Every structure is written in structure tokens, then in C-alpha cells.
Amino acid sequence: MTAHTWVDVPDGSPFPLQHLPYGVLAWGEEGPLACVAIGDHALVLSGIDDLRELGLFDHGTLDPLLAAGPAVWAQVRDRVTALLQDPAQEQAVRPHLRPVANARQLLAFTVADYVDFYSSEHHATNVGHIFRPDAAALPANWKHLPIGYHGRAGTVIVSGTDIVRPSGQQKAPGSTPTFGPSRRLDVEVEVGFVVGTPSRLSVPVTAAQFTDHVFGVVLVNDWSARDIQAWEYVPLGPFLGKSFATSVSGWVTPLAALAPARVAPPAQDPAVLPYLHDTDPWALDLHLELSLTRGGRTCVLSRPEFAGMYWTPGQQLAHLTVNGASLRTGDLFASGTVSGPVPDQRGSLLELSWGGTAPLMAEGIGAVTFLEDGDTVTIRATATGMGGVPIGLGELVGTIRPART
Ligand code: MN
């Protein structure tokens, strides 16, 4: 594929021809409209006659495209690529290109079920040290299965949606439980996978079938109230400390765009059970960035590397369905917090401030432990796309608003 498009794509744009992420946008009263991003513009897919005739793009959501399966995903991507490459198509296509800058970005798909994993060995080790200093850092099961929990699909929200500080029960050591706004509100930098093709109840999906079912990738911020979480999580795991909001990026990057970003995952020891054995394992070499804006100043807090995740996306999918649980179009499964071996690769404030005991000194901001009202958190990611061209997975932004009283 040559890199040329007749659309003017600014140098360094996260959305060159090699990317073509999908999203749902609205301009004033017009929309929601299913679109593909190219440079600073969004191509309204229902504007293209032969694409409209597929019947997938006039519903204001990507749901019908997700359900259509991998052959159609490839067909649409090839067609859009060809349209944007062929100068003879410019006159017909240009009227359907609109500037992204003055659009509202909406949640691109209906989230069916939401699962969150815990697949970074460095994150799990750090959390173990912070929450359970007298016990082994990793739970006994951690290297035998990708630990996960079911989250709340109905509170998955799109980038740009404000986060109201949650209230709940908390318990300080040696005192009785109290109720009030969380004082340890945190972020979790994650990568999420969006399921397109459903599967049948009672029929497990193998790691090798990943690309038959998974459409693409979003950025995820799994906002976490650590004080609520710490008191409630034994023995059933996260509940109200997580379920108040989970943010996802508006742009969904198709897996096809990330083919060049596949790399070998870390070695696994001990060997996994056969159902978790991935014959062609891959990790994604995504470079994540967590930044904080406070008092008008912005500072990058960390740069986690997604390629170091211990459990692969294929293993997560295999584990998620091995008991016969079926997939639905719009299922979202997230990686768990992405943290690397060194402090500036940690994907949560819990780790960056070591449970609040060692505030992070952020340039221009000062000491950071947990989130304050008015803080804006931004997650970005870049990868290498086709032909070595860099692509960006858009932005995931959220601003903290005061608790309701
Ligand atoms: Mn999480």
C-alpha cells in the first residue's frame, strides 16, 4: 500500500492513511454519524453510495459494522483506503469529509459486557506490595490464569465526559467505616479490545480465533476510588470503587491497522494449561502516555509500554470464554493497568505515589498523590503502522468534578 492520499494530512498527524480509525461524531444537530478519521477530517461513511448500500452506516453507531465480521471489516477498510488514494474519487468523496475539530465525539458502539483483566506483572506486583505488604506480592493464581472481573458496561463513557468524584464507604485502619467522597481517586492506564463477531453459548473461543471475533482497540481509563476499593474488595473483587465510570477513547483503531505493531510477548514461566496455549502469540507494541493537567499546568506523569504485558490479548479471550461464556457484539475487555518495571512506566497514581506515601514530583505542578477536583487526565498512545508510519490512537480525556453533596 502506498502512503499517498489526496487528502491534506498534516505532518505527524495521528490519523494518516495507514490508520483509518472508526468513530461516531455529531456536528451541531447533525448526527450521530459513523466516520473514519483521515488527518484532521472525518469521512462520513453513509455519504459514500456503495458503502451506504451495505446498510451498516446509517444507524449512528458502529454496532452493525462490528457485527458484520472480519470479511466485511476488510472490505470496508480496503474500499475507504482506495477512495482516499484515488484522485479520481476526490470530487465525489470530498463533500463527505468534515473537520473533526468542531465535532462532538460520541461513544462509538454499544458496550455489551465489560471485563477488566489484571495482566501486567509489574502492576500486580506493585499493588501486592502496597495493599498486602506482609504477603507474597503476586497471588498464587496470577501466573496460571489471567485474573479478571466483570465491570459495569452501562457506565463506560466516551472521552471528554466529566468524572464526578464518587462517594462511598471507606475505613481507615483502626477506625469504624465512614461514608463520603473518595479521597484517593485514581486512574488506570489500559488498552481495551472491542468484540465484533459474537460466539455461541457453551462454545469456547480459542486464542487462535482472536481475529475472527475482535474488531479493534480503544484506550481505557479505569477510574478507581482506592479507599472505596480497599474496604470493599474482599472477597468478591472490585465493585463500587470502579463501577462509577470507565472512560474509553472515541476512536476505535481496527486491528488491521496494528498488524505492524505485533511483537513477541514476554516468556511465560511456568507453562500455561493447554487452553491458554497460544500457537502464534503476539503482544502489541503500543507506547502509552499518562499526563495530568492541574492549575493550568500539564505534566507527563508516566510512559507505560504495552508490549510488556504478561498475558496476551489472545489468552485473555480464551480465558474469558473457556467456561462457555459467549461473546456479544460490543463486548469490551480491557488489559488491566499497564505498568512497566521502572517508576516512570507506572500506569496508576497508586503506584506512582506508592499508595500516597511518596508523592510524585510533577514538573510545574508539584507533589501529586491522588486526583483533585478540576484535574484533567489525558491518556495517549502511539504505534508503528503500515510502512513504518507512526499512528496515534487518539486521546482519552477526563476531568474530575466535585462530589455531589
Ligand atoms: Mn483496571
GROMACS .gro file of N, CA, C and O in nm, residues 79-153:
model
  300
   79ARG      N    1  -1.196  -0.048   0.079
   79ARG     CA    2  -1.269   0.048  -0.003
   79ARG      C    3  -1.238   0.193   0.037
   79ARG      O    4  -1.214   0.278  -0.047
   80VAL      N    5  -1.237   0.219   0.169
   80VAL     CA    6  -1.206   0.355   0.215
   80VAL      C    7  -1.064   0.392   0.176
   80VAL      O    8  -1.038   0.504   0.129
   81THR      N    9  -0.971   0.299   0.193
   81THR     CA   10  -0.832   0.325   0.155
   81THR      C   11  -0.823   0.360   0.006
   81THR      O   12  -0.757   0.458  -0.033
   82ALA      N   13  -0.892   0.284  -0.077
   82ALA     CA   14  -0.888   0.308  -0.222
   82ALA      C   15  -0.949   0.445  -0.256
   82ALA      O   16  -0.895   0.519  -0.338
   83LEU      N   17  -1.060   0.478  -0.192
   83LEU     CA   18  -1.125   0.607  -0.219
   83LEU      C   19  -1.033   0.723  -0.184
   83LEU      O   20  -1.028   0.824  -0.255
   84LEU      N   21  -0.960   0.709  -0.073
   84LEU     CA   22  -0.876   0.818  -0.027
   84LEU      C   23  -0.743   0.824  -0.102
   84LEU      O   24  -0.670   0.923  -0.093
   85GLN      N   25  -0.713   0.717  -0.177
   85GLN     CA   26  -0.590   0.715  -0.256
   85GLN      C   27  -0.612   0.763  -0.399
   85GLN      O   28  -0.519   0.810  -0.463
   86ASP      N   29  -0.732   0.747  -0.449
   86ASP     CA   30  -0.758   0.767  -0.592
   86ASP      C   31  -0.799   0.911  -0.619
   86ASP      O   32  -0.910   0.952  -0.580
   87PRO      N   33  -0.716   0.989  -0.684
   87PRO     CA   34  -0.751   1.130  -0.710
   87PRO      C   35  -0.881   1.144  -0.790
   87PRO      O   36  -0.950   1.245  -0.777
   88ALA      N   37  -0.914   1.042  -0.868
   88ALA     CA   38  -1.038   1.049  -0.947
   88ALA      C   39  -1.162   1.047  -0.858
   88ALA      O   40  -1.272   1.082  -0.901
   89GLN      N   41  -1.145   1.006  -0.731
   89GLN     CA   42  -1.259   0.999  -0.639
   89GLN      C   43  -1.278   1.127  -0.558
   89GLN      O   44  -1.377   1.141  -0.486
   90GLU      N   45  -1.181   1.219  -0.571
   90GLU     CA   46  -1.183   1.336  -0.483
   90GLU      C   47  -1.314   1.413  -0.492
   90GLU      O   48  -1.373   1.450  -0.390
   91GLN      N   49  -1.361   1.436  -0.613
   91GLN     CA   50  -1.480   1.519  -0.630
   91GLN      C   51  -1.603   1.455  -0.562
   91GLN      O   52  -1.686   1.524  -0.505
   92ALA      N   53  -1.611   1.323  -0.569
   92ALA     CA   54  -1.727   1.255  -0.509
   92ALA      C   55  -1.715   1.242  -0.357
   92ALA      O   56  -1.815   1.247  -0.286
   93VAL      N   57  -1.592   1.230  -0.309
   93VAL     CA   58  -1.572   1.200  -0.166
   93VAL      C   59  -1.557   1.326  -0.083
   93VAL      O   60  -1.605   1.333   0.032
   94ARG      N   61  -1.496   1.430  -0.138
   94ARG     CA   62  -1.464   1.549  -0.059
   94ARG      C   63  -1.585   1.609   0.014
   94ARG      O   64  -1.572   1.651   0.131
   95PRO      N   65  -1.704   1.613  -0.048
   95PRO     CA   66  -1.819   1.669   0.026
   95PRO      C   67  -1.852   1.594   0.154
   95PRO      O   68  -1.925   1.648   0.240
   96HIS      N   69  -1.801   1.475   0.171
   96HIS     CA   70  -1.833   1.395   0.289
   96HIS      C   71  -1.720   1.395   0.392
   96HIS      O   72  -1.723   1.321   0.488
   97LEU      N   73  -1.619   1.479   0.366
   97LEU     CA   74  -1.511   1.499   0.464
   97LEU      C   75  -1.545   1.622   0.548
   97LEU      O   76  -1.570   1.729   0.493
   98ARG      N   77  -1.544   1.606   0.678
   98ARG     CA   78  -1.578   1.719   0.765
   98ARG      C   79  -1.468   1.736   0.869
   98ARG      O   80  -1.408   1.638   0.913
   99PRO      N   81  -1.445   1.860   0.911
   99PRO     CA   82  -1.340   1.880   1.014
   99PRO      C   83  -1.378   1.817   1.147
   99PRO      O   84  -1.491   1.830   1.194
  100VAL      N   85  -1.283   1.746   1.204
  100VAL     CA   86  -1.306   1.683   1.334
  100VAL      C   87  -1.313   1.790   1.444
  100VAL      O   88  -1.384   1.774   1.544
  101ALA      N   89  -1.241   1.900   1.424
  101ALA     CA   90  -1.222   1.998   1.531
  101ALA      C   91  -1.353   2.051   1.587
  101ALA      O   92  -1.363   2.080   1.706
  102ASN      N   93  -1.456   2.067   1.504
  102ASN     CA   94  -1.581   2.123   1.556
  102ASN      C   95  -1.690   2.017   1.572
  102ASN      O   96  -1.809   2.049   1.572
  103ALA      N   97  -1.648   1.892   1.586
  103ALA     CA   98  -1.744   1.783   1.608
  103ALA      C   99  -1.749   1.745   1.755
  103ALA      O  100  -1.654   1.767   1.830
  104ARG      N  101  -1.860   1.687   1.796
  104ARG     CA  102  -1.869   1.619   1.926
  104ARG      C  103  -1.845   1.471   1.900
  104ARG      O  104  -1.904   1.413   1.808
  105GLN      N  105  -1.759   1.410   1.980
  105GLN     CA  106  -1.732   1.268   1.961
  105GLN      C  107  -1.815   1.188   2.060
  105GLN      O  108  -1.819   1.218   2.180
  106LEU      N  109  -1.885   1.089   2.009
  106LEU     CA  110  -1.977   1.009   2.090
  106LEU      C  111  -1.920   0.869   2.111
  106LEU      O  112  -1.826   0.828   2.042
  107LEU      N  113  -1.979   0.798   2.206
  107LEU     CA  114  -1.940   0.658   2.226
  107LEU      C  115  -1.969   0.584   2.096
  107LEU      O  116  -2.080   0.588   2.044
  108ALA      N  117  -1.867   0.516   2.043
  108ALA     CA  118  -1.876   0.465   1.906
  108ALA      C  119  -1.958   0.338   1.893
  108ALA      O  120  -2.002   0.303   1.784
  109PHE      N  121  -1.978   0.267   2.004
  109PHE     CA  122  -2.050   0.140   1.997
  109PHE      C  123  -2.124   0.118   2.128
  109PHE      O  124  -2.093   0.179   2.230
  110THR      N  125  -2.223   0.031   2.124
  110THR     CA  126  -2.297  -0.003   2.244
  110THR      C  127  -2.218  -0.107   2.322
  110THR      O  128  -2.195  -0.218   2.271
  111VAL      N  129  -2.175  -0.071   2.441
  111VAL     CA  130  -2.094  -0.165   2.519
  111VAL      C  131  -2.187  -0.275   2.573
  111VAL      O  132  -2.285  -0.247   2.641
  112ALA      N  133  -2.156  -0.397   2.538
  112ALA     CA  134  -2.239  -0.510   2.582
  112ALA      C  135  -2.193  -0.552   2.722
  112ALA      O  136  -2.247  -0.505   2.821
  113ASP      N  137  -2.096  -0.638   2.732
  113ASP     CA  138  -2.037  -0.671   2.862
  113ASP      C  139  -1.898  -0.610   2.870
  113ASP      O  140  -1.830  -0.594   2.769
  114TYR      N  141  -1.859  -0.578   2.991
  114TYR     CA  142  -1.727  -0.518   3.013
  114TYR      C  143  -1.650  -0.602   3.115
  114TYR      O  144  -1.700  -0.629   3.225
  115VAL      N  145  -1.533  -0.644   3.073
  115VAL     CA  146  -1.443  -0.723   3.157
  115VAL      C  147  -1.312  -0.649   3.170
  115VAL      O  148  -1.263  -0.590   3.073
  116ASP      N  149  -1.255  -0.650   3.290
  116ASP     CA  150  -1.124  -0.589   3.310
  116ASP      C  151  -1.029  -0.694   3.365
  116ASP      O  152  -1.061  -0.763   3.461
  117PHE      N  153  -0.913  -0.706   3.299
  117PHE     CA  154  -0.812  -0.801   3.343
  117PHE      C  155  -0.708  -0.732   3.433
  117PHE      O  156  -0.728  -0.616   3.475
  118TYR      N  157  -0.600  -0.801   3.457
  118TYR     CA  158  -0.500  -0.761   3.558
  118TYR      C  159  -0.368  -0.820   3.511
  118TYR      O  160  -0.303  -0.893   3.581
  119SER      N  161  -0.334  -0.786   3.384
  119SER     CA  162  -0.235  -0.866   3.310
  119SER      C  163  -0.092  -0.814   3.312
  119SER      O  164  -0.006  -0.872   3.249
  120SER      N  165  -0.068  -0.703   3.383
  120SER     CA  166   0.070  -0.655   3.394
  120SER      C  167   0.133  -0.711   3.520
  120SER      O  168   0.086  -0.685   3.631
  121GLU      N  169   0.241  -0.786   3.502
  121GLU     CA  170   0.308  -0.843   3.619
  121GLU      C  171   0.363  -0.732   3.709
  121GLU      O  172   0.359  -0.743   3.833
  122HIS      N  173   0.411  -0.625   3.648
  122HIS     CA  174   0.469  -0.517   3.729
  122HIS      C  175   0.360  -0.446   3.809
  122HIS      O  176   0.379  -0.412   3.926
  123HIS      N  177   0.243  -0.424   3.745
  123HIS     CA  178   0.132  -0.360   3.818
  123HIS      C  179   0.085  -0.450   3.932
  123HIS      O  180   0.068  -0.404   4.046
  124ALA      N  181   0.064  -0.578   3.902
  124ALA     CA  182   0.013  -0.669   4.005
  124ALA      C  183   0.112  -0.681   4.120
  124ALA      O  184   0.072  -0.689   4.238
  125THR      N  185   0.240  -0.681   4.088
  125THR     CA  186   0.343  -0.689   4.193
  125THR      C  187   0.343  -0.562   4.279
  125THR      O  188   0.346  -0.569   4.402
  126ASN      N  189   0.336  -0.448   4.213
  126ASN     CA  190   0.334  -0.322   4.289
  126ASN      C  191   0.212  -0.315   4.380
  126ASN      O  192   0.222  -0.277   4.497
  127VAL      N  193   0.095  -0.348   4.326
  127VAL     CA  194  -0.028  -0.341   4.405
  127VAL      C  195  -0.021  -0.438   4.523
  127VAL      O  196  -0.064  -0.406   4.634
  128GLY      N  197   0.035  -0.557   4.498
  128GLY     CA  198   0.051  -0.653   4.607
  128GLY      C  199   0.137  -0.597   4.719
  128GLY      O  200   0.102  -0.606   4.837
  129HIS      N  201   0.249  -0.533   4.682
  129HIS     CA  202   0.337  -0.474   4.784
  129HIS      C  203   0.266  -0.364   4.862
  129HIS      O  204   0.283  -0.350   4.983
  130ILE      N  205   0.184  -0.283   4.791
  130ILE     CA  206   0.120  -0.168   4.856
  130ILE      C  207   0.003  -0.212   4.945
  130ILE      O  208  -0.011  -0.167   5.058
  131PHE      N  209  -0.082  -0.302   4.892
  131PHE     CA  210  -0.204  -0.342   4.965
  131PHE      C  211  -0.179  -0.455   5.064
  131PHE      O  212  -0.250  -0.467   5.164
  132ARG      N  213  -0.081  -0.542   5.036
  132ARG     CA  214  -0.059  -0.660   5.120
  132ARG      C  215   0.090  -0.676   5.149
  132ARG      O  216   0.153  -0.772   5.104
  133PRO      N  217   0.147  -0.580   5.224
  133PRO     CA  218   0.294  -0.578   5.239
  133PRO      C  219   0.351  -0.701   5.308
  133PRO      O  220   0.469  -0.730   5.291
  134ASP      N  221   0.267  -0.773   5.381
  134ASP     CA  222   0.320  -0.889   5.453
  134ASP      C  223   0.298  -1.021   5.380
  134ASP      O  224   0.330  -1.127   5.433
  135ALA      N  225   0.239  -1.016   5.262
  135ALA     CA  226   0.210  -1.138   5.187
  135ALA      C  227   0.291  -1.140   5.057
  135ALA      O  228   0.354  -1.040   5.021
  136ALA      N  229   0.286  -1.255   4.987
  136ALA     CA  230   0.351  -1.261   4.856
  136ALA      C  231   0.287  -1.157   4.765
  136ALA      O  232   0.165  -1.135   4.768
  137ALA      N  233   0.369  -1.089   4.683
  137ALA     CA  234   0.317  -0.979   4.602
  137ALA      C  235   0.215  -1.030   4.500
  137ALA      O  236   0.108  -0.972   4.484
  138LEU      N  237   0.250  -1.138   4.431
  138LEU     CA  238   0.157  -1.193   4.332
  138LEU      C  239   0.071  -1.300   4.396
  138LEU      O  240   0.121  -1.389   4.465
  139PRO      N  241  -0.061  -1.295   4.371
  139PRO     CA  242  -0.147  -1.404   4.419
  139PRO      C  243  -0.102  -1.538   4.359
  139PRO      O  244  -0.042  -1.541   4.252
  140ALA      N  245  -0.135  -1.649   4.429
  140ALA     CA  246  -0.088  -1.781   4.386
  140ALA      C  247  -0.136  -1.817   4.245
  140ALA      O  248  -0.069  -1.891   4.173
  141ASN      N  249  -0.250  -1.764   4.206
  141ASN     CA  250  -0.305  -1.799   4.074
  141ASN      C  251  -0.252  -1.712   3.961
  141ASN      O  252  -0.278  -1.740   3.843
  142TRP      N  253  -0.177  -1.606   3.992
  142TRP     CA  254  -0.154  -1.499   3.893
  142TRP      C  255  -0.086  -1.549   3.765
  142TRP      O  256  -0.121  -1.506   3.655
  143LYS      N  257   0.013  -1.640   3.778
  143LYS     CA  258   0.083  -1.686   3.658
  143LYS      C  259   0.017  -1.806   3.594
  143LYS      O  260   0.069  -1.861   3.495
  144HIS      N  261  -0.096  -1.848   3.648
  144HIS     CA  262  -0.168  -1.962   3.590
  144HIS      C  263  -0.291  -1.921   3.512
  144HIS      O  264  -0.339  -1.997   3.428
  145LEU      N  265  -0.343  -1.804   3.540
  145LEU     CA  266  -0.461  -1.757   3.465
  145LEU      C  267  -0.462  -1.605   3.463
  145LEU      O  268  -0.415  -1.540   3.557
  146PRO      N  269  -0.514  -1.548   3.354
  146PRO     CA  270  -0.529  -1.402   3.352
  146PRO      C  271  -0.648  -1.361   3.440
  146PRO      O  272  -0.763  -1.382   3.403
  147ILE      N  273  -0.616  -1.307   3.557
  147ILE     CA  274  -0.720  -1.266   3.652
  147ILE      C  275  -0.803  -1.153   3.592
  147ILE      O  276  -0.749  -1.062   3.529
  148GLY      N  277  -0.935  -1.163   3.610
  148GLY     CA  278  -1.023  -1.057   3.562
  148GLY      C  279  -1.148  -1.047   3.647
  148GLY      O  280  -1.169  -1.128   3.738
  149TYR      N  281  -1.228  -0.946   3.619
  149TYR     CA  282  -1.359  -0.932   3.684
  149TYR      C  283  -1.454  -0.868   3.585
  149TYR      O  284  -1.410  -0.803   3.490
  150HIS      N  285  -1.582  -0.889   3.606
  150HIS     CA  286  -1.682  -0.822   3.523
  150HIS      C  287  -1.712  -0.685   3.579
  150HIS      O  288  -1.747  -0.671   3.696
  151GLY      N  289  -1.699  -0.585   3.493
  151GLY     CA  290  -1.728  -0.447   3.532
  151GLY      C  291  -1.867  -0.407   3.489
  151GLY      O  292  -1.952  -0.491   3.455
  152ARG      N  293  -1.892  -0.277   3.490
  152ARG     CA  294  -2.025  -0.225   3.463
  152ARG      C  295  -2.029  -0.162   3.324
  152ARG      O  296  -1.976  -0.051   3.304
  153ALA      N  297  -2.093  -0.232   3.229
  153ALA     CA  298  -2.096  -0.184   3.090
  153ALA      C  299  -2.168  -0.050   3.077
  153ALA      O  300  -2.131   0.034   2.996
   0.00000   0.00000   0.00000
